[in-house]
XYZ file of C-alpha atoms in Angstrom:
697
model
C -122.330 58.778 17.019
C -120.624 55.530 15.886
C -118.681 53.735 18.582
C -115.412 52.043 17.808
C -114.918 48.336 18.409
C -112.700 49.025 21.352
C -115.239 51.410 22.935
C -118.140 49.067 22.292
C -116.347 46.053 23.735
C -115.162 48.032 26.724
C -118.659 49.409 27.372
C -120.298 45.993 27.107
C -117.691 44.383 29.286
C -118.001 47.203 31.791
C -121.806 46.788 32.026
C -121.454 43.025 32.297
C -118.865 43.373 34.976
C -121.007 45.980 36.813
C -124.075 43.729 36.739
C -122.047 40.728 37.778
C -120.449 42.744 40.570
C -123.862 43.952 41.804
C -125.354 40.478 41.670
C -122.272 39.103 43.282
C -122.588 41.676 46.053
C -126.204 40.806 46.668
C -125.443 37.118 46.458
C -122.626 37.583 48.898
C -124.934 39.427 51.320
C -127.624 36.778 50.985
C -125.066 34.053 51.344
C -123.872 35.600 54.582
C -127.443 35.680 55.820
C -127.912 32.097 54.672
C -124.815 31.061 56.563
C -126.021 32.872 59.657
C -129.434 31.195 59.338
C -127.819 27.834 58.880
C -125.773 28.406 62.002
C -129.007 29.244 63.891
C -130.567 26.044 62.613
C -127.622 24.076 63.823
C -127.865 25.750 67.208
C -131.602 25.029 67.411
C -131.091 21.418 66.522
C -128.423 21.226 69.130
C -130.640 22.753 71.856
C -133.480 20.332 70.980
C -131.047 17.451 71.109
C -129.738 18.515 74.503
C -133.346 18.878 75.877
C -134.184 15.397 74.684
C -131.067 14.069 76.366
C -132.170 15.879 79.566
C -135.600 14.198 79.397
C -133.890 10.825 79.033
C -131.712 11.471 82.105
C -134.753 12.457 84.192
C -136.636 9.329 83.109
C -133.533 7.281 83.923
C -133.449 8.686 87.501
C -137.120 7.829 87.952
C -136.401 4.321 86.727
C -133.429 4.008 89.126
C -135.768 5.125 91.992
C -138.446 2.551 91.232
C -135.932 -0.275 90.785
C -134.310 0.463 94.129
C -137.654 0.594 95.948
C -138.713 -2.704 94.383
C -135.380 -4.579 94.722
C -133.516 -2.636 97.455
C -130.392 -3.129 95.291
C -127.789 -0.575 96.411
C -126.368 -0.359 92.886
C -129.520 1.458 91.861
C -129.145 3.685 94.864
C -125.721 4.874 93.880
C -126.568 5.007 90.163
C -129.145 7.710 90.547
C -126.581 10.052 92.210
C -124.350 9.831 89.131
C -127.287 10.621 86.918
C -128.130 13.588 89.061
C -124.689 15.075 88.492
C -125.126 14.571 84.731
C -128.497 16.315 84.841
C -126.946 19.343 86.556
C -124.226 19.547 83.891
C -126.767 19.139 81.126
C -128.895 22.011 82.515
C -125.807 24.245 82.797
C -124.876 23.493 79.180
C -128.418 24.170 77.904
C -128.439 27.423 79.849
C -125.095 28.368 78.250
C -126.091 27.738 74.635
C -129.425 29.597 75.074
C -128.032 32.766 76.593
C -129.660 34.868 73.815
C -133.149 33.574 74.823
C -134.405 35.133 78.159
C -137.504 32.925 78.329
C -135.322 29.837 78.103
C -133.061 31.204 80.828
C -136.060 31.727 83.131
C -137.520 28.251 82.462
C -134.138 26.570 83.023
C -133.751 28.322 86.383
C -137.206 27.080 87.450
C -136.384 23.617 86.060
C -133.178 23.429 88.144
C -135.224 24.185 91.295
C -137.875 21.575 90.429
C -135.228 18.912 89.707
C -133.639 19.628 93.079
C -137.063 19.117 94.670
C -137.534 15.893 92.728
C -134.114 14.598 93.839
C -135.006 15.359 97.455
C -138.285 13.417 97.098
C -136.396 10.482 95.526
C -133.896 10.430 98.384
C -136.812 10.539 100.889
C -138.522 7.603 99.194
C -135.259 5.605 99.219
C -134.665 6.351 102.877
C -138.261 5.194 103.656
C -137.482 2.007 101.764
C -134.387 1.452 103.890
C -136.127 2.155 107.215
C -139.789 1.145 106.667
C -139.773 -1.246 103.786
C -141.382 -1.573 100.382
C -145.021 -0.672 101.133
C -144.437 2.690 102.809
C -141.931 3.673 100.157
C -144.247 2.757 97.365
C -147.149 4.721 99.000
C -144.835 7.742 99.250
C -144.100 7.638 95.546
C -147.805 7.607 94.777
C -148.415 10.748 96.870
C -149.616 13.955 95.194
C -146.508 16.042 95.867
C -144.234 13.771 93.844
C -146.745 13.790 90.994
C -147.000 17.565 91.015
C -143.211 17.999 90.750
C -142.984 15.520 87.888
C -145.816 17.256 86.022
C -144.162 20.668 86.405
C -140.858 19.308 85.141
C -142.525 17.713 82.141
C -144.475 20.886 81.426
C -141.328 23.091 81.476
C -139.381 20.695 79.267
C -142.242 20.533 76.792
C -142.360 24.359 76.683
C -138.619 24.514 75.969
C -138.886 21.911 73.232
C -141.962 23.536 71.662
C -140.356 26.957 71.516
C -137.165 25.559 69.944
C -139.205 23.699 67.345
C -141.044 26.932 66.483
C -137.761 28.854 66.116
C -136.332 26.034 63.984
C -139.289 26.237 61.632
C -138.912 30.008 61.256
C -135.162 29.740 60.466
C -135.785 26.988 57.935
C -138.385 29.071 56.101
C -135.978 32.069 56.055
C -133.193 29.931 54.604
C -135.372 28.628 51.808
C -136.485 32.150 50.912
C -132.917 33.487 50.810
C -131.766 30.600 48.653
C -134.505 31.232 46.117
C -133.557 34.898 45.893
C -129.889 34.044 45.294
C -130.734 31.527 42.573
C -133.033 34.008 40.836
C -130.444 36.786 40.902
C -127.717 34.489 39.560
C -129.906 33.281 36.715
C -130.925 36.785 35.679
C -127.413 38.232 35.903
C -125.984 35.255 34.028
C -128.470 35.703 31.203
C -127.642 39.425 30.979
C -123.891 38.869 31.234
C -123.996 36.117 28.613
C -125.843 38.427 26.288
C -123.371 41.256 26.740
C -120.376 38.923 26.451
C -121.861 37.306 23.352
C -122.196 40.718 21.781
C -118.662 41.624 22.682
C -117.476 38.212 21.482
C -119.130 38.690 18.121
C -117.512 42.065 17.718
C -114.197 40.590 18.803
C -114.582 37.815 16.284
C -114.918 40.360 13.545
C -111.865 42.196 14.812
C -109.876 38.954 15.231
C -110.686 38.000 11.666
C -109.258 41.279 10.463
C -106.232 40.819 12.675
C -105.660 37.305 11.340
C -105.481 38.664 7.855
C -102.972 41.228 9.011
C -101.004 38.606 10.934
C -100.902 36.330 7.903
C -99.428 39.120 5.885
C -97.034 39.852 8.752
C -95.986 36.188 8.936
C -95.319 36.209 5.219
C -93.193 39.308 5.673
C -91.414 37.771 8.667
C -90.715 34.591 6.707
C -89.191 36.676 3.943
C -87.166 38.617 6.554
C -86.086 35.372 8.297
C -84.969 33.965 4.971
C -82.884 37.065 4.339
C -81.460 36.912 7.885
C -80.633 33.203 7.567
C -78.935 33.790 4.214
C -76.695 36.483 5.768
C -73.091 35.384 6.242
C -72.695 37.562 9.326
C -74.073 36.578 12.718
C -77.336 38.406 13.516
C -78.558 38.158 17.112
C -81.472 39.944 18.797
C -82.141 40.137 22.518
C -84.715 41.900 24.651
C -84.386 44.366 27.477
C -83.789 41.494 29.920
C -80.773 40.467 27.789
C -82.558 37.265 26.671
C -81.794 36.096 23.121
C -84.855 36.092 20.844
C -83.207 35.728 17.395
C -80.188 33.625 16.389
C -79.591 33.223 12.646
C -77.624 30.549 10.801
C -74.615 32.813 10.537
C -74.601 33.007 14.339
C -74.947 29.213 14.573
C -71.945 28.777 12.280
C -69.917 31.415 14.131
C -70.633 30.346 17.725
C -71.251 26.609 17.301
C -74.686 26.694 18.991
C -78.049 25.749 17.480
C -80.727 28.414 17.801
C -82.774 26.163 20.112
C -79.872 26.069 22.569
C -79.581 29.830 23.028
C -83.112 31.206 22.583
C -84.146 32.558 26.000
C -80.589 32.437 27.309
C -78.673 35.595 28.337
C -76.679 37.262 25.550
C -73.572 37.426 27.750
C -73.129 33.649 27.346
C -71.705 34.499 23.917
C -69.044 36.721 25.492
C -65.910 35.666 27.374
C -65.911 36.379 31.142
C -63.166 38.970 30.727
C -65.368 41.058 28.419
C -68.723 40.772 30.223
C -68.137 43.746 32.553
C -67.273 45.992 29.593
C -70.320 44.691 27.715
C -72.720 45.534 30.572
C -71.391 49.081 30.766
C -71.504 49.590 26.989
C -75.017 48.165 26.552
C -76.258 50.292 29.477
C -74.755 53.440 27.950
C -76.202 52.579 24.538
C -79.671 51.829 25.979
C -79.669 55.208 27.749
C -78.412 57.089 24.695
C -80.508 58.620 21.921
C -78.599 56.756 19.215
C -80.497 54.126 17.239
C -77.357 52.381 15.932
C -73.753 52.088 17.011
C -70.656 50.472 15.508
C -67.878 49.133 17.686
C -64.755 51.174 17.689
C -62.758 53.182 20.149
C -65.775 53.621 22.390
C -66.322 49.892 22.910
C -62.868 48.551 22.057
C -62.444 45.184 20.402
C -65.376 42.778 20.756
C -64.464 39.257 21.821
C -66.781 36.313 21.081
C -66.983 33.072 23.057
C -67.782 29.865 21.160
C -69.517 26.750 22.473
C -66.183 24.880 22.483
C -64.676 27.497 24.821
C -62.511 29.326 22.279
C -62.452 33.104 21.916
C -62.317 35.096 18.690
C -62.157 38.784 17.742
C -65.135 40.306 15.992
C -66.382 43.538 14.477
C -69.862 44.401 15.723
C -72.644 46.873 15.080
C -75.707 47.207 17.290
C -79.135 48.755 16.833
C -82.119 49.170 19.119
C -85.868 49.268 18.458
C -88.786 49.734 20.809
C -91.339 46.921 20.531
C -94.365 46.782 22.870
C -92.797 49.421 25.104
C -89.604 47.339 25.438
C -86.222 47.866 23.842
C -85.051 45.129 21.472
C -81.324 45.113 20.565
C -79.946 43.563 17.384
C -76.218 42.851 17.070
C -74.454 42.009 13.812
C -71.097 40.238 14.339
C -68.357 39.394 11.857
C -65.388 37.169 12.667
C -62.162 39.108 12.007
C -59.729 36.393 13.056
C -58.228 36.248 9.565
C -58.041 40.022 9.457
C -56.330 40.141 12.863
C -53.948 37.405 11.777
C -53.157 39.344 8.619
C -52.636 42.517 10.649
C -50.435 40.621 13.085
C -48.470 39.065 10.225
C -48.131 42.495 8.627
C -46.994 43.985 11.927
C -44.490 41.182 12.408
C -43.290 41.679 8.842
C -42.924 45.415 9.453
C -41.014 44.715 12.639
C -38.794 42.274 10.794
C -38.290 44.781 8.001
C -37.502 47.487 10.549
C -35.097 45.107 12.238
C -33.547 44.180 8.905
C -33.257 47.839 7.954
C -31.652 48.568 11.317
C -29.351 45.608 10.919
C -28.546 46.663 7.357
C -27.772 50.203 8.488
C -25.664 48.868 11.315
C -24.044 46.413 8.896
C -23.232 49.273 6.500
C -21.754 51.318 9.352
C -19.733 48.331 10.450
C -18.556 47.702 6.877
C -17.465 51.321 6.587
C -15.625 51.046 9.897
C -14.032 47.756 8.803
C -13.070 49.373 5.509
C -11.478 52.297 7.342
C -9.681 49.864 9.662
C -8.450 47.815 6.696
C -7.168 50.928 4.919
C -5.321 52.031 8.047
C -3.910 48.552 8.632
C -2.618 48.419 5.056
C -0.893 51.730 5.636
C 0.785 50.511 8.856
C 4.498 49.801 8.614
C 4.904 48.004 11.939
C 2.670 45.751 14.019
C 2.792 48.324 16.822
C 1.033 50.823 14.558
C -1.447 48.106 13.611
C -2.198 47.408 17.264
C -3.120 51.060 17.831
C -5.449 51.034 14.811
C -7.069 47.758 15.973
C -7.690 49.090 19.497
C -9.608 52.173 18.331
C -11.563 50.273 15.682
C -12.672 47.444 17.987
C -13.953 49.901 20.608
C -16.208 51.486 17.983
C -17.295 48.212 16.396
C -18.156 46.464 19.654
C -19.571 49.008 22.157
C -20.610 47.823 25.628
C -18.092 45.000 25.427
C -14.538 44.378 26.529
C -11.958 42.260 24.814
C -8.586 41.945 23.247
C -6.444 40.574 20.466
C -4.128 37.757 21.547
C -1.223 36.647 19.306
C 0.760 33.396 19.349
C 4.510 33.674 19.793
C 7.131 32.197 17.476
C 7.036 28.874 19.331
C 3.253 28.712 18.778
C 2.865 27.565 22.353
C 2.143 30.815 24.234
C -0.590 33.333 23.462
C -0.010 36.952 24.519
C -2.334 39.981 24.621
C -1.266 42.645 22.130
C -4.498 44.716 22.130
C -6.719 45.235 25.207
C -9.790 47.426 25.780
C -12.138 47.790 28.772
C -10.108 45.290 30.856
C -11.528 41.859 29.883
C -11.557 39.008 32.430
C -8.810 37.012 30.732
C -5.188 36.222 31.358
C -2.788 38.362 29.371
C -0.490 35.393 28.723
C -1.613 31.790 28.465
C -0.924 28.603 26.574
C -2.681 27.761 23.339
C -4.454 24.704 24.756
C -6.201 26.900 27.377
C -8.494 28.347 24.670
C -11.163 26.145 23.064
C -11.211 28.311 19.932
C -7.512 27.603 19.280
C -7.996 23.924 20.088
C -10.911 23.481 17.698
C -9.901 26.012 15.058
C -13.328 27.713 15.075
C -15.402 30.176 17.056
C -16.192 29.277 20.694
C -19.298 31.096 22.020
C -20.451 30.984 25.658
C -23.935 32.384 26.406
C -24.464 30.652 29.767
C -21.453 30.395 32.063
C -23.283 27.868 34.245
C -23.765 25.258 31.513
C -21.428 26.058 28.619
C -17.785 24.971 28.412
C -15.454 27.767 29.621
C -11.910 28.515 28.441
C -9.224 28.126 31.102
C -7.688 31.524 30.362
C -10.933 33.043 31.782
C -11.618 30.730 34.718
C -8.082 31.128 36.095
C -7.905 34.855 35.474
C -10.577 36.204 37.851
C -13.378 35.143 40.157
C -15.683 37.531 38.254
C -16.729 35.955 34.981
C -18.557 37.713 32.140
C -22.173 36.874 31.408
C -21.230 35.828 27.873
C -18.103 35.810 25.731
C -16.699 34.641 22.413
C -13.252 33.609 21.232
C -12.734 33.783 17.449
C -9.533 32.271 16.002
C -7.559 34.486 13.609
C -6.304 32.459 10.654
C -3.517 33.419 8.231
C -2.134 31.141 5.506
C -4.256 28.314 6.954
C -2.782 28.606 10.449
C -4.104 30.183 13.658
C -1.979 33.178 14.607
C -4.126 34.265 17.592
C -7.671 34.996 18.767
C -10.116 37.886 18.941
C -11.749 37.793 22.395
C -15.065 39.595 23.180
C -16.900 39.536 26.534
C -19.871 41.290 28.112
C -21.461 41.605 31.544
C -24.905 42.172 30.007
C -27.033 39.479 28.372
C -27.660 39.714 24.643
C -24.734 41.937 23.658
C -23.150 39.220 21.526
C -26.123 38.846 19.184
C -25.964 36.993 15.896
C -24.931 40.086 13.972
C -22.068 40.699 16.400
C -20.936 37.095 15.990
C -20.736 37.421 12.206
C -19.140 40.848 12.561
C -16.550 39.462 14.974
C -15.597 36.726 12.531
C -15.282 39.266 9.705
C -13.166 41.576 11.868
C -11.021 38.654 12.975
C -10.394 37.748 9.328
C -9.356 41.317 8.484
C -7.115 41.614 11.540
C -5.530 38.227 10.877
C -4.931 39.126 7.246
C -3.457 42.529 8.102
C -1.212 41.222 10.885
C -0.187 38.257 8.757
C 0.764 40.585 5.926
C 2.691 42.837 8.301
C 4.577 39.932 9.793
C 5.281 38.583 6.316
C 6.403 42.023 5.231
C 8.653 42.315 8.262
C 10.010 38.848 7.577
C 10.738 39.696 3.955
C 12.207 43.009 4.961
C 14.343 41.284 7.547
C 15.515 38.793 4.985
C 16.267 41.680 2.641
C 18.262 43.837 5.090
C 19.680 41.380 7.603
C 22.367 38.810 7.392
C 20.818 35.379 7.871
C 23.827 33.993 9.751
C 24.526 36.716 12.320
C 21.179 38.499 12.418
C 22.951 41.828 11.858
C 22.046 44.208 9.074
C 23.547 43.305 5.693
C 25.666 45.422 3.377
C 22.658 46.621 1.395
C 21.041 48.058 4.522
C 24.452 49.490 5.445
C 24.612 51.540 2.265
C 21.071 52.906 2.771
C 21.547 53.635 6.455
C 24.982 55.185 6.048
C 23.695 57.670 3.507
C 20.818 58.567 5.849
C 23.009 58.900 8.936
C 25.524 61.097 7.060
C 22.602 63.303 5.990
C 21.382 63.643 9.564
C 24.893 64.303 10.897
C 25.510 66.951 8.270
C 22.197 68.660 8.961
C 22.685 68.575 12.736
C 26.412 69.311 12.389
C 27.256 66.275 14.449
C 29.855 63.573 14.085
C 29.220 60.027 12.890
C 31.571 57.349 14.154
C 32.489 54.445 11.858
C 34.047 51.314 13.350
C 35.225 48.508 11.006
C 36.516 45.295 12.544
C 37.796 41.946 11.301
C 38.379 38.601 13.071
C 42.100 37.812 13.331
C 43.272 34.596 11.748
C 39.725 33.581 10.775
C 40.948 31.404 7.875
C 43.193 29.489 10.240
C 40.234 29.102 12.662
C 38.118 27.622 9.873
C 40.870 25.287 8.832
C 41.375 24.091 12.422
C 37.730 23.685 13.481
C 35.745 23.613 10.276
C 33.276 25.909 8.604
C 30.442 25.087 11.020
C 32.603 26.257 13.914
C 33.459 29.328 11.849
C 29.755 30.046 11.351
C 29.240 29.573 15.101
C 32.018 32.098 15.732
C 30.408 34.645 13.435
C 26.971 34.111 15.094
C 28.368 34.631 18.589
C 30.321 37.684 17.443
C 27.134 39.111 15.924
C 25.247 38.553 19.192
C 28.045 40.180 21.125
C 28.092 43.254 18.899
C 24.265 43.610 18.991
C 24.268 43.454 22.779
C 27.168 45.885 23.141
C 25.831 48.841 21.152
C 23.201 51.470 21.771
C 19.728 51.368 20.240
C 20.664 54.226 17.981
C 23.774 52.423 16.782
C 23.735 50.191 13.708
C 25.718 46.936 13.434
C 26.217 45.404 9.979
C 28.069 42.460 8.504
C 30.258 44.028 5.866
C 31.362 40.815 4.276
C 33.034 37.524 5.284
C 34.486 38.060 8.787
C 34.365 41.878 8.508
C 31.789 43.976 10.440
C 30.971 47.695 10.458
C 29.370 49.770 13.219
C 27.770 53.216 12.787
C 27.709 55.345 15.957
C 25.505 58.467 15.398
C 26.469 61.712 17.192
C 29.724 60.189 18.486
C 33.104 62.025 18.311
C 36.472 60.463 17.589
C 37.572 60.033 21.180
C 34.344 58.282 22.207
C 34.362 56.146 19.092
C 37.950 55.063 19.841
C 36.981 54.229 23.443
C 34.000 52.196 22.296
C 36.226 50.362 19.819
C 38.706 49.478 22.546
C 35.905 48.170 24.760
C 34.707 45.962 21.942
C 38.208 44.688 21.245
C 38.680 43.695 24.845
C 35.171 42.292 25.178
C 35.591 39.948 22.247
C 38.309 38.148 24.127
C 35.774 37.117 26.777
C 33.557 35.221 24.331
C 33.504 31.527 25.221
C 32.979 29.294 22.232
C 31.891 25.633 22.403
C 31.555 23.340 19.458
C 30.289 19.800 20.012
C 30.662 20.475 23.729
C 34.373 21.190 23.197
C 35.833 24.626 24.065
C 37.360 26.584 21.165
C 40.252 29.019 21.298
C 39.516 32.615 22.062
C 39.569 35.128 19.272
C 40.750 38.691 18.782
C 39.799 41.425 16.374
C 41.522 44.226 14.532
C 39.651 47.559 14.435
C 39.773 50.628 12.205
C 38.068 53.880 13.299
C 36.998 56.843 11.156
C 34.821 59.924 11.827
C 32.493 61.864 9.526
C 33.261 64.505 8.463
C 36.929 64.486 9.632
C 37.925 61.438 7.611
C 35.578 61.821 4.664
C 32.658 63.868 3.361
C 30.942 60.980 1.630
C 29.931 57.510 2.688
C 32.501 55.936 0.363
C 35.225 58.146 1.677
C 34.567 57.602 5.348
C 34.194 53.811 4.887
C 37.349 53.718 2.847
C 39.140 55.630 5.631
C 37.961 53.129 8.255
C 38.924 50.194 6.003
C 42.405 51.668 5.515
C 42.795 52.053 9.282
C 41.716 48.380 9.709
C 44.317 47.318 7.142
C 46.973 49.183 9.061
C 45.910 47.466 12.322
C 46.319 44.065 10.709
C 49.698 44.970 9.225
C 50.972 46.264 12.541
C 50.312 43.030 14.382
C 46.492 42.680 14.768
C 44.454 42.844 18.000
C 44.499 46.622 18.056
C 42.541 49.776 17.201
C 43.823 52.177 14.563
C 42.450 55.622 13.717
C 42.226 56.792 10.124
C 44.468 59.552 8.831
C 43.143 63.046 9.493
C 42.935 63.848 5.820
C 39.563 64.909 4.525
C 38.530 63.209 1.378
C 36.530 64.858 -1.297
C 33.861 63.106 -3.212
């Protein structure tokens, strides 16, 4: 059976380790014994040393004894007592450190007793020296008892020292033997282990050589892969399971602004903004736990945000893959900057919004144009300004919803401005002077969007304590002159947007044009049907109206009263006071007649100083009464010319009734004229009724 390299190496290493472990165990056991032996040696040396010190103390006491006996110096007497105490302590200590040796314990006990005896003999010899002198004391020391005690002490100490020396020799021999065994075992195990390791090393060398070839090929492949990765325009970043970056290509360097050396080993989240890091941790955890090998960012992850070295953020598209290497997950992320794409999308969205807004504005503009067109058509069809005001009111409500306002027209004096159209009760005076409006002062639109900072018109500030949030006054121009203003106001911000401003100016132009045309038409019509001197209707209007009134009277079977009057002695009046005074007379007479008739009545200047009145649905008796009232009333007219009073006047009056005095307008007028002629012939200042003779056509 052929073993594999792995099995062979493992077996060899296992045997080497086993042998080394066994030898190590034995060496450890022998070392422990060696240590124990060494400790015994130290103890033996210590005991011997203490015994020698004890011998020295005993010899010192003997010396102190002899010196005292010879010299009788008390210092020697007291010195031996101190040494005695030391001897006792030394014996106690030797007894303590030799507790494991019973023979030593027995000898030390005997030695303590002998030393006590020796001390007693020394004290006796010293006392003899004190009492009897040197000779007796010296003879006492030489006695046999003192010698016997000293010999016994010496013998016991020698026994102790001899036994300790024998034990020391035995321990030394044991230590040497143990050391030799340890050295032999280490040498043999080392030789065996070196052999096994050398074998394993040789086999490993062969395997390493093969692996180097493989690694060289792998490095070549990795270099090719790194070149491809570095050439990639997108950022390619790899990080391990601990989120530490292990690959950072040139595309990533260009995108993030870091060099690879700066980020290798750093956490991947440093490339993400703080606001996105929590989402990233959750997403990477979910992806690591999933069975997917790759994943592209989308709805699951949302938009990836990158974080550059300079602190700026950028949007990115990302795809991530995972691979298991050496039992660890390695993640690779490919990032692409989509800032330009996002900007294009944003620009496209803004363009779409603008287009939608423009389409909405265009639709609204078309609706407004249609409404303005309808308003213009209706205004052109209006005969009077009152009709025009009704059309303007309805149109402005539809054109400017959520606003209030009005149309204000200047009077004939061009000093006062009066409201003629009002909707939703605007906060403005209904009558004010022209200089109270900035639009009329400047001749152009006056827009107020902030009542706290902008200049306000006086016709608003004096009208109410509640001011609108914003308002606009647009002057209405006709024939180069301002004839009034269009006023718009709102209590909500943003109602008067730019489109409304342009619309308001367009509407103001149409209204001004329509009202100007109506006023011009009325003026021309007035000039066509009214007498310029008296302000009464002229003869042309008389002929049209008389035919109409006769038609109505005939259809309703009612009467029509005709009153024709003439100023008495008018030629004489002109000759006396002049033609200007005569014109003044005719003007005052016209005013008097206009103020003295009903609204349904018609007063006309027939010609010269002659006047004709038509009284619809009035019988002869009433017509005659009205004529008499007029005749008497004329006499009350006070005339002044150049502050000088003029003479009072009188009138002659002829009365006729349709159909009693004529069936046609010519006939009935001729009947009234004939009656007037009769009044003048019969003395003037009177009323005459026409003959009751019906005239045919």
